[in-house]
Coordinates of N, CA and C in Angstrom, one line a residue:
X1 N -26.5 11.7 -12.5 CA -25.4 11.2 -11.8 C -24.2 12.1 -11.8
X2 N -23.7 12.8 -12.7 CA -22.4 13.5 -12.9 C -23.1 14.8 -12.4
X3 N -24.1 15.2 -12.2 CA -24.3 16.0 -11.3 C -24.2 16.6 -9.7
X4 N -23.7 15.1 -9.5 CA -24.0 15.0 -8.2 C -22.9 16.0 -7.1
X5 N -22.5 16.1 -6.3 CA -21.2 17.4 -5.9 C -20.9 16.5 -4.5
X6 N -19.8 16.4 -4.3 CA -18.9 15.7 -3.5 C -18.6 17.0 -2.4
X7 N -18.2 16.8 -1.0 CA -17.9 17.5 -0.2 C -17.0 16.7 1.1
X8 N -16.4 17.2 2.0 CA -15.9 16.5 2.6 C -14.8 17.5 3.9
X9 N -14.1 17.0 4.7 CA -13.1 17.5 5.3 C -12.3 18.4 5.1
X10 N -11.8 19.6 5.4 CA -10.5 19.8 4.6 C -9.6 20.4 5.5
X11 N -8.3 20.9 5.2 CA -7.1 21.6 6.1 C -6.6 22.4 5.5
X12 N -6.4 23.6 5.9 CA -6.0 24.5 5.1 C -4.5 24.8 4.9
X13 N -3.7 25.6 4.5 CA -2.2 25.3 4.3 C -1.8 25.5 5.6
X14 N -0.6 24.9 6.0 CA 0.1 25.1 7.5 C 1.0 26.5 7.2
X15 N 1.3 27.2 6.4 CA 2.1 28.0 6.1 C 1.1 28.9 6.3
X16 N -0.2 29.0 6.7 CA -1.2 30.0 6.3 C -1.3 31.2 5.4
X17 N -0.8 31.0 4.4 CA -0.7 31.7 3.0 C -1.7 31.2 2.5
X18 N -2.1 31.4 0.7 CA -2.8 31.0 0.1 C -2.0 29.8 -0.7
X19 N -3.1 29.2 -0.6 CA -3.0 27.6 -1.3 C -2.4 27.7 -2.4
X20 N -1.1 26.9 -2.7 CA -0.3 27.0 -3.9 C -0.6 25.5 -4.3
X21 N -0.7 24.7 -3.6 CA -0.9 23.4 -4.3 C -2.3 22.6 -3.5
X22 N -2.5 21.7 -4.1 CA -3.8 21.0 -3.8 C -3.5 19.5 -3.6
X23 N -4.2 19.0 -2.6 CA -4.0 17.4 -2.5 C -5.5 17.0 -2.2
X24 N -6.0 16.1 -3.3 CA -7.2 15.3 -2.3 C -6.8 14.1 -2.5
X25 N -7.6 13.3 -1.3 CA -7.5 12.5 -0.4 C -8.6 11.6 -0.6
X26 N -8.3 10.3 -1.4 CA -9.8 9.5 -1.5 C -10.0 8.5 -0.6
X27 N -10.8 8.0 0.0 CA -10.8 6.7 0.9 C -11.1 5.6 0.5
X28 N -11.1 4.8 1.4 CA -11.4 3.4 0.9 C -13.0 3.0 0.9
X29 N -13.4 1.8 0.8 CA -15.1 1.5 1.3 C -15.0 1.3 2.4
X30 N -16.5 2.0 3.1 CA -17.2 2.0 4.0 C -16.0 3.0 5.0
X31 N -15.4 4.1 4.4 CA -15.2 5.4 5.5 C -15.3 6.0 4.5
X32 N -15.1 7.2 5.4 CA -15.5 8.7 4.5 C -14.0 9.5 4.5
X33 N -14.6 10.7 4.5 CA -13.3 12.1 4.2 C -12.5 11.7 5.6
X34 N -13.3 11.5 6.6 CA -13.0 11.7 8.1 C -11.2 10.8 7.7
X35 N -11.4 9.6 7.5 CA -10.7 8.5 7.3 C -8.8 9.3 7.1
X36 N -9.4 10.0 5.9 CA -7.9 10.4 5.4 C -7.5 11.5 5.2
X37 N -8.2 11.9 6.0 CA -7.7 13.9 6.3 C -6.6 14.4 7.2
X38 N -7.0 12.7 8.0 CA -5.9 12.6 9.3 C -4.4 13.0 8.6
X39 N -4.5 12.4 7.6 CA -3.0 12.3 6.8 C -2.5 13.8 6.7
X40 N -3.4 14.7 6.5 CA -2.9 15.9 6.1 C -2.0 16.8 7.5
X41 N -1.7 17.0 8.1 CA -0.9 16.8 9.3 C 0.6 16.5 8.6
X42 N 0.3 15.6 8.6 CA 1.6 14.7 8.2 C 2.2 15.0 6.8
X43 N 1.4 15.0 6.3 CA 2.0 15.2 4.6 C 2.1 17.0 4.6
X44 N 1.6 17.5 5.4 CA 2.0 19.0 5.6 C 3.1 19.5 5.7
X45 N 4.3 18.2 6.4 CA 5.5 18.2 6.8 C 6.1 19.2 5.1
X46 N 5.7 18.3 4.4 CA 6.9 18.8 3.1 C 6.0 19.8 2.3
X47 N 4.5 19.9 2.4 CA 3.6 20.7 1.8 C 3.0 21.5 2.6
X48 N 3.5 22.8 3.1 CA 3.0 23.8 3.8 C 2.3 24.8 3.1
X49 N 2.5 24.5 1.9 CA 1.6 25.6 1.4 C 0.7 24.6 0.6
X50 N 0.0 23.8 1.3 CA -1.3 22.5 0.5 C -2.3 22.8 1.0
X51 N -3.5 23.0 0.2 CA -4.7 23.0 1.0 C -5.1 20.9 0.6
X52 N -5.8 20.6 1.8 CA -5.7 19.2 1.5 C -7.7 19.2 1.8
X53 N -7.9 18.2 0.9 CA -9.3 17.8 1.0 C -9.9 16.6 0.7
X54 N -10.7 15.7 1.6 CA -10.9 14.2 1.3 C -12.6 14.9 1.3
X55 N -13.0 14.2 0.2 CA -14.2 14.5 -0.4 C -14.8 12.6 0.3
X56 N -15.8 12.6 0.7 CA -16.6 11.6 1.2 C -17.5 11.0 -0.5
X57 N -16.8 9.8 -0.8 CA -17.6 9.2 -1.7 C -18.9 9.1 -2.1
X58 N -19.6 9.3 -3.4 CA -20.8 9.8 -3.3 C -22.1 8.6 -3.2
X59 N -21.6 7.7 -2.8 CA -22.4 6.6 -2.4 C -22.5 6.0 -0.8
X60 N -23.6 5.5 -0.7 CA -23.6 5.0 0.8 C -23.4 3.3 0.6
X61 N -22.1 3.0 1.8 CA -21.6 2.2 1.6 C -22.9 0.8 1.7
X62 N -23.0 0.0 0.6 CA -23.8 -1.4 0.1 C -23.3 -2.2 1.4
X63 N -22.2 -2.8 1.7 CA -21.7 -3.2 2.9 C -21.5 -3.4 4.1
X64 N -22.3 -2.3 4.7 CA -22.1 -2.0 5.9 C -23.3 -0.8 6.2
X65 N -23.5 -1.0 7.8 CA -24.9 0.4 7.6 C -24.0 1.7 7.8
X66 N -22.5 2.4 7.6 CA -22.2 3.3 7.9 C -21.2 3.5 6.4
X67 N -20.7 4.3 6.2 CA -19.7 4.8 5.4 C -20.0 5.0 4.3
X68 N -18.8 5.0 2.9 CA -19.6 5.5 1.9 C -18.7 4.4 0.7
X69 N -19.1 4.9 -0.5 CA -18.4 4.0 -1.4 C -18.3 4.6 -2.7
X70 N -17.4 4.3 -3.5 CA -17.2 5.2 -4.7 C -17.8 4.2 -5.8
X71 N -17.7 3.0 -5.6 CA -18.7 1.6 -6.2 C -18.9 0.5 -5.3
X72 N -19.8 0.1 -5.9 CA -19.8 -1.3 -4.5 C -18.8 -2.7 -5.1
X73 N -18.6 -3.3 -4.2 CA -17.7 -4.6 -4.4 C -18.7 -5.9 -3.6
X74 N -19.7 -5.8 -3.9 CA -20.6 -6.8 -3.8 C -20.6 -8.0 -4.4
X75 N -20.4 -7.2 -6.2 CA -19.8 -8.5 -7.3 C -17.8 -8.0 -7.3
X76 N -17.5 -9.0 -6.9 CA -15.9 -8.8 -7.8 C -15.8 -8.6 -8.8
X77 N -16.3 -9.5 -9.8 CA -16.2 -9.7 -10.9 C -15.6 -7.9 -12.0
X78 N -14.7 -8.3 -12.2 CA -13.7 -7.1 -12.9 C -14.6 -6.2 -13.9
X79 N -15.0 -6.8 -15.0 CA -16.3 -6.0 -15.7 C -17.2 -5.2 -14.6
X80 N -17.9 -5.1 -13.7 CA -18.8 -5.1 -13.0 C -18.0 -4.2 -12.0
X81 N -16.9 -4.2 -11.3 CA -16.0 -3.3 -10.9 C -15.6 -2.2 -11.7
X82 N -15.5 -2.1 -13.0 CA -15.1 -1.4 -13.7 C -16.3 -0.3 -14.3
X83 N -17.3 -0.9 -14.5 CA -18.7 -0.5 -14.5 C -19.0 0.6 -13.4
X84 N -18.6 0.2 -12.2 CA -18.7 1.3 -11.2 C -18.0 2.4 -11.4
X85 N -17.0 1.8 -11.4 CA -15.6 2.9 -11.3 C -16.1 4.4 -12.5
X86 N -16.5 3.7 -13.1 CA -16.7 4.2 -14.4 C -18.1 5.5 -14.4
X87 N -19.1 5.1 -13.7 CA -19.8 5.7 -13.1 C -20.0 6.8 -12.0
X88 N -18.5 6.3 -11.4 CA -18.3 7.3 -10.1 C -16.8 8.2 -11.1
X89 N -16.5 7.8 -11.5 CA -15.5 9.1 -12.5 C -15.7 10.2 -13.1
X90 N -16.9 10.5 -13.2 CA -17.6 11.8 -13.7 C -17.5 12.7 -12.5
X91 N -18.1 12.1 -11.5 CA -18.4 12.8 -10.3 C -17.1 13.3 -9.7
X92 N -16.5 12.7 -9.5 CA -14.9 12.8 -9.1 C -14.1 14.1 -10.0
X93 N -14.6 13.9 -11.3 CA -13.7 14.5 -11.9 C -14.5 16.0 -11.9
X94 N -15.7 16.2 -12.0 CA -16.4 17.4 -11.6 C -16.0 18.0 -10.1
X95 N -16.0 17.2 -9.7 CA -15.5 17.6 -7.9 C -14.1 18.3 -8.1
X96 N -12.9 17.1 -8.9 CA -12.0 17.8 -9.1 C -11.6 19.6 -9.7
X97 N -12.4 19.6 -11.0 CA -12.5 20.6 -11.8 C -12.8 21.9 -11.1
X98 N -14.0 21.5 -9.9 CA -14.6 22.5 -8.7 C -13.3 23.2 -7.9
X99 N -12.7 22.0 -7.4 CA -12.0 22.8 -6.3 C -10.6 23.0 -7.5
X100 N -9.9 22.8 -7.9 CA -9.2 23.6 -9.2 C -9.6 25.1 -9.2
X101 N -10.4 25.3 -9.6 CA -11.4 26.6 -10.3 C -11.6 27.4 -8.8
X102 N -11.7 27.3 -7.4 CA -11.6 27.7 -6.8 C -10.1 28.0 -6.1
X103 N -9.1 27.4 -6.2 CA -8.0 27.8 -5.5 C -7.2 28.7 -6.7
X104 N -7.8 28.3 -8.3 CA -7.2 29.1 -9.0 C -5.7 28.3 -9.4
X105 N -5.7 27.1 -9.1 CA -4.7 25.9 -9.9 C -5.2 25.5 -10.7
X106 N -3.5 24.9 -11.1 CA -3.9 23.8 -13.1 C -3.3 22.6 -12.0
X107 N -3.7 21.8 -13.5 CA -3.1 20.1 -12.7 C -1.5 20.3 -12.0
X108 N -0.9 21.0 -12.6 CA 0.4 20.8 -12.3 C 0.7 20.8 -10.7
X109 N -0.3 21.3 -9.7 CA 0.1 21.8 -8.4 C -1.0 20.6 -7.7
X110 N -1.1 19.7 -8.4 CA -2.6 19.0 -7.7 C -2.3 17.4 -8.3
X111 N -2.2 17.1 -6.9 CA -2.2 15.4 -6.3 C -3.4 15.0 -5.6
X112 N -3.4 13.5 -6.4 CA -4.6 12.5 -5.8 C -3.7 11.5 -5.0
X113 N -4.2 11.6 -3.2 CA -3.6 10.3 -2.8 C -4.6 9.4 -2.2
X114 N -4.9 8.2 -3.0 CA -5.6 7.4 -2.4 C -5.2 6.0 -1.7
X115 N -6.2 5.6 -1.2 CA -6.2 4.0 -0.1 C -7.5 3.1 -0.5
X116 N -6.7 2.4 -1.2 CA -7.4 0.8 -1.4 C -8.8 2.0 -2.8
X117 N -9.7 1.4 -2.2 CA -10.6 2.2 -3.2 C -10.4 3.4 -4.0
X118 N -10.0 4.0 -3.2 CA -9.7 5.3 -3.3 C -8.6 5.3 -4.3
X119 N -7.6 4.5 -4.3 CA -6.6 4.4 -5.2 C -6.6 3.9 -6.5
X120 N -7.9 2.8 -6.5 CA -8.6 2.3 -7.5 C -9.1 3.8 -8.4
X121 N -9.7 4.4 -8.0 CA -10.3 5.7 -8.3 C -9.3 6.8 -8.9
X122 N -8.3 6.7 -8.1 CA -7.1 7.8 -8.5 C -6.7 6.8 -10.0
X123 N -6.0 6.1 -9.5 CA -5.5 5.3 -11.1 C -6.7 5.2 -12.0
X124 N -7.5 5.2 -12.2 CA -8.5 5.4 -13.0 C -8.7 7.1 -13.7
X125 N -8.9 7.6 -13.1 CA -9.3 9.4 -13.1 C -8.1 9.9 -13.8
X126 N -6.8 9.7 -13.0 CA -5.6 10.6 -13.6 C -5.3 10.7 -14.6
X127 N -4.7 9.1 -15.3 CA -4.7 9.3 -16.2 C -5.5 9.6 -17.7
X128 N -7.0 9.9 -17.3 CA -7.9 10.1 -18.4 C -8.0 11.5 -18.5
X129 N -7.4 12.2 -17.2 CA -7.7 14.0 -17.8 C -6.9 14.5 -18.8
X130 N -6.8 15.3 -19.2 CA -6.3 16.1 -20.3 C -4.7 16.7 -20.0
X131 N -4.4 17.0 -18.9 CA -3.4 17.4 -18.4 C -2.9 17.1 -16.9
X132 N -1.7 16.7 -16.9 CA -1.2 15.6 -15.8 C -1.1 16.2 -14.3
X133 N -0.8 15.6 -13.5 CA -1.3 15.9 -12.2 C 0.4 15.9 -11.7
X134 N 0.3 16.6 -10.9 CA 1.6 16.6 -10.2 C 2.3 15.0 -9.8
X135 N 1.5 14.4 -9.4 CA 1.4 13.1 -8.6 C 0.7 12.4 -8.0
X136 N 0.5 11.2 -8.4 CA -1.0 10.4 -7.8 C 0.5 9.2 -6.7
X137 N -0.8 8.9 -5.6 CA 0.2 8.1 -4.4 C -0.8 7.4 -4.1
X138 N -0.8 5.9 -4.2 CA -2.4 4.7 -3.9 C -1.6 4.1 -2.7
X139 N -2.1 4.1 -1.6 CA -2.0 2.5 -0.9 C -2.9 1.5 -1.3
X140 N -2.0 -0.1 -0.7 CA -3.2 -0.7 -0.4 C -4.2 -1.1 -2.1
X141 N -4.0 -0.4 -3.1 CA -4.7 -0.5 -4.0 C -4.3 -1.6 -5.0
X142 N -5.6 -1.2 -6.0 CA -5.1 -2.0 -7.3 C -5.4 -1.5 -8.6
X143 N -5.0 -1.5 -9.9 CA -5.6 -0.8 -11.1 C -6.5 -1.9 -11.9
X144 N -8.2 -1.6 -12.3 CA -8.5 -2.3 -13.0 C -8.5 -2.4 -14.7
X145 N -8.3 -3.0 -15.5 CA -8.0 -2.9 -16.6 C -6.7 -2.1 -17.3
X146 N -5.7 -2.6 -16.5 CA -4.9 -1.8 -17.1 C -4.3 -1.8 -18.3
X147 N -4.6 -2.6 -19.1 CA -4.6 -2.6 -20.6 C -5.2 -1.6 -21.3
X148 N -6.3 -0.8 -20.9 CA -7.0 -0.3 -21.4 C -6.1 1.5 -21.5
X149 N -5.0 1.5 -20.8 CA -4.6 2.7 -20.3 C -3.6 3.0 -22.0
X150 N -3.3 1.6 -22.5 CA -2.8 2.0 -24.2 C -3.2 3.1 -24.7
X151 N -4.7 2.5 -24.9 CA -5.6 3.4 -25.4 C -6.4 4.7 -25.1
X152 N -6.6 4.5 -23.8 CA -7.4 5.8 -22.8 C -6.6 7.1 -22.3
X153 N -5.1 6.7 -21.9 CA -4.4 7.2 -21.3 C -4.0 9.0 -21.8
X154 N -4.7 9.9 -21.6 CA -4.1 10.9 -22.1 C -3.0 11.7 -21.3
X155 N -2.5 11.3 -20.2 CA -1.8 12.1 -19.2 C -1.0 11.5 -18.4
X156 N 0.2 11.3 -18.1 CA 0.8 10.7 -17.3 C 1.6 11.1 -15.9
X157 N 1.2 11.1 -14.9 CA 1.4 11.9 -14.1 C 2.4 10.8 -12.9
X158 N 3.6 11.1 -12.6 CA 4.6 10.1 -11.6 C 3.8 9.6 -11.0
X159 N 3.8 8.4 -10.9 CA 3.1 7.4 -9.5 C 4.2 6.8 -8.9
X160 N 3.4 6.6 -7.7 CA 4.0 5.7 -6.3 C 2.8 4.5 -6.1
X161 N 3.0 3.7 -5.8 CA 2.6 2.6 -5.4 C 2.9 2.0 -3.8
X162 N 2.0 1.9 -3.1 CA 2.7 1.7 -1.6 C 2.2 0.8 -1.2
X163 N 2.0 -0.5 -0.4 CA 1.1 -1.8 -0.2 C 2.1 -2.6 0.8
X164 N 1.2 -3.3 1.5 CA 2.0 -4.0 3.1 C 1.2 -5.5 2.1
X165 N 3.0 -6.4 3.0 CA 2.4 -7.7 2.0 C 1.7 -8.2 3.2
X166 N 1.2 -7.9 4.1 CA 0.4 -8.7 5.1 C -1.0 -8.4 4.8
X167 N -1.2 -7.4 3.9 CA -2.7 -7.4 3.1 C -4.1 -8.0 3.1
X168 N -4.6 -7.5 4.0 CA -5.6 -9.0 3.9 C -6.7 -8.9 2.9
X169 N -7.4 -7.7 2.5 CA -8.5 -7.2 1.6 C -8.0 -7.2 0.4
X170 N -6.8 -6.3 -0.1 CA -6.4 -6.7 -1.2 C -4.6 -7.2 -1.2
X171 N -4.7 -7.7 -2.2 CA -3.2 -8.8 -2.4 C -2.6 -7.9 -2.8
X172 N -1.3 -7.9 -1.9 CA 0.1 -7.6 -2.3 C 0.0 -7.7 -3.9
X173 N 0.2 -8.6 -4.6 CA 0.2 -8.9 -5.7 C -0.3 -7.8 -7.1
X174 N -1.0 -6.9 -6.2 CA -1.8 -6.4 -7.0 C -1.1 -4.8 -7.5
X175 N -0.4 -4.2 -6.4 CA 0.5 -3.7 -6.5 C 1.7 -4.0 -8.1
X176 N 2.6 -4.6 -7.9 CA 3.5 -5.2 -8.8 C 3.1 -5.1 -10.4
X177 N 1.4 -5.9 -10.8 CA 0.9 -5.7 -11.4 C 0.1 -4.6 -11.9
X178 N -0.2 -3.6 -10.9 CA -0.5 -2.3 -11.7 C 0.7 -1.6 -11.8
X179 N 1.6 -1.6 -11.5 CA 3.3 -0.9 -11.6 C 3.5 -1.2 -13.1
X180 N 3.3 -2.9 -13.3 CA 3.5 -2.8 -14.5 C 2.9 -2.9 -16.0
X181 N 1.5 -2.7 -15.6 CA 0.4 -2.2 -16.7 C 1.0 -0.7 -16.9
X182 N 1.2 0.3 -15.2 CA 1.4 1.3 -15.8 C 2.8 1.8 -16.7
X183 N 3.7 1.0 -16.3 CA 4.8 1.1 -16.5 C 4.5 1.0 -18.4
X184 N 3.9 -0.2 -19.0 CA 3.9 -0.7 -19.9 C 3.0 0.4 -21.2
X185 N 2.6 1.2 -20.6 CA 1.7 2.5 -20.7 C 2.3 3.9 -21.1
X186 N 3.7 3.5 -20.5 CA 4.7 4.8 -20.7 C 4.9 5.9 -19.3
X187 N 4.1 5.2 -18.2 CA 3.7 5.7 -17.0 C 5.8 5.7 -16.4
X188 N 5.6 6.5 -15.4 CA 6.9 6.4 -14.9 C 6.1 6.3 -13.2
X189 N 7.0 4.8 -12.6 CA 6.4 4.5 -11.7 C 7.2 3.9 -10.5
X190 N 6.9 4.2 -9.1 CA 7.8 3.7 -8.2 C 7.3 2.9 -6.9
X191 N 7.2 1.6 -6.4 CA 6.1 0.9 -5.5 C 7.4 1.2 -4.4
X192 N 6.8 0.4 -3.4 CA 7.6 0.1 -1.6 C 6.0 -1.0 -1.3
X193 N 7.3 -1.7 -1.6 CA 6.7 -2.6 -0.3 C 6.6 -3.2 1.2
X194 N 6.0 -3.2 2.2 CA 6.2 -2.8 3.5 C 6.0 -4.2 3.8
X195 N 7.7 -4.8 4.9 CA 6.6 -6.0 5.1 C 5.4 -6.2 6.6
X196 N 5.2 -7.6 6.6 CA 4.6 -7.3 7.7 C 3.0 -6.3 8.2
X197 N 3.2 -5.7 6.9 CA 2.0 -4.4 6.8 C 0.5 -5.0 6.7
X198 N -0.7 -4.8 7.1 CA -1.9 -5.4 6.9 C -2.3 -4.5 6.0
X199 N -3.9 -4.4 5.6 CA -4.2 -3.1 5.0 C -4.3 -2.2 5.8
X200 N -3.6 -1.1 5.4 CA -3.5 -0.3 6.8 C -2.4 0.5 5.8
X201 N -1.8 1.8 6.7 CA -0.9 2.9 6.3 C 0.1 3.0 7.6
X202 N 1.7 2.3 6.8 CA 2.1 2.2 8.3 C 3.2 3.5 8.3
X203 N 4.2 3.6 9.2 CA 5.4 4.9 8.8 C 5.8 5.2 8.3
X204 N 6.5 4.0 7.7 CA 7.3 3.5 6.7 C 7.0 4.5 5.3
X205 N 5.5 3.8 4.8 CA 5.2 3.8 3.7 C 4.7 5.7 3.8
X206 N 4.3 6.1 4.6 CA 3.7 7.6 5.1 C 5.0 8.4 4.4
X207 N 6.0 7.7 5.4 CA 7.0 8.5 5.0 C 7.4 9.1 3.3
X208 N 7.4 8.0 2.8 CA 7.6 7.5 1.2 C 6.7 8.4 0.7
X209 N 5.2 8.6 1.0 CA 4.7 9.4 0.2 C 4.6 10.6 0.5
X210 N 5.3 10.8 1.6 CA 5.6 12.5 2.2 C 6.8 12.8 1.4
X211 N 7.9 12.2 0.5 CA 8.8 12.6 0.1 C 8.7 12.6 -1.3
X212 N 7.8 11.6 -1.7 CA 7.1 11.9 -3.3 C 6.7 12.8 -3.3
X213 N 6.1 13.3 -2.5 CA 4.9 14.7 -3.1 C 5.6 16.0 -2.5
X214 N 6.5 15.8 -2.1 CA 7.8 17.1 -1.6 C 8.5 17.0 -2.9
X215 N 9.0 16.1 -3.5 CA 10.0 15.9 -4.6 C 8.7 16.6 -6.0
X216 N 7.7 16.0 -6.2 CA 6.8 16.6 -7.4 C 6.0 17.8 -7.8
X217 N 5.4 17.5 -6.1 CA 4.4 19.0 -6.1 C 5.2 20.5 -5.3
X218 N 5.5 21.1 -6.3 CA 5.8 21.7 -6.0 C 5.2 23.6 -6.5

């Protein structure tokens, strides 16, 4: 299983220089890379010299006959979510290590922004590597176990938290409470809440994390 090699989308710097920083891009269940590459455009505004890459989840989405999935959410149940997560973090973090080792960065120049799943993923990964990440950015998401980050946490890298309380897949709620698992962790952390917002990525909140990742990755 940790074998497995992730691939996906990518965009190269708008500055067309060589890549000084790195951003990948995780998605949610049942899309792929396609999903959130769009972003890169946009987040290019403040990161011209980013090479950006949404790696397509290494599972086929349980859910649906198209997309992909980083664990299935068939069982809710938190144990059994966590069990996935936990499974698909080898792979991730090998994928990570991959493109690192090819642009010839350390964590310091390299952000994870995920959406809903994908953010589940990011808050899980970052803080277990060894050395911190410029900045992780989740919509839409949630953190599981975040108690667990006492003990597991070797790296703490700024987060943003971004979530529309009109949410329908996951609860507003859930935001707030991983702010403050991470917070409680020694994490240094900052949400926006959008109202009105469904699950979805509205301007608002784009904006927010076009100015996080201008203000860290640098």
């Amino acid at each position: 299983m940790m074998m497995m090699e992730l691939d996906g989308p990518e965009q190269t710097p708008a500055s067309g220089a060589a890549a000084k920083q790195l951003v990948i891009l995780l998605h949610g269940l049942g899309a792929d890379g396609n999903d959130l590459i769009a972003l890169a455009p946009h987040l290019a505004q403040a990161l011209p010299d980013a090479h950006f890459i949404a790696p397509d989840a290494p599972f086929p989405c349980d859910m649906a006959p198209y997309g992909r999935q980083w664990f299935s959410l068939q069982d809710r149940d938190p144990a059994v979510m966590l069990s996935g997560i936990r499974i698909a973090a080898p792979i991730l973090d090998g994928f990570i290590d991959k493109q690192m080792a090819r642009f010839g960065l350390d964590a310091g120049a390299v952000a994870l922004v995920g959406f809903s799943q994908g953010t589940m993923m990011s808050l899980h990964v970052a803080p277990r590597r060894p050395d911190p990440f410029a900045a992780v950015v989740g919509f839409s998401g949630a953190l599981l176990a975040g108690e667990a980050l006492l003990d597991e946490a070797r790296s703490k890298p700024p987060v943003l938290l971004i979530h529309g309380d009109a949410d329908e897949v996951v609860p507003v709620q859930a935001t707030p409470a991983a702010a403050g698992a991470l917070q409680d962790a020694g994490f240094t952390v900052e949400t926006l809440i959008c109202p009105g917002v469904p699950h979805s990525i509205d301007p608002a909140g784009l904006k927010r994390a076009i100015d996080f990742l201008g203000k860290h990755l640098t």
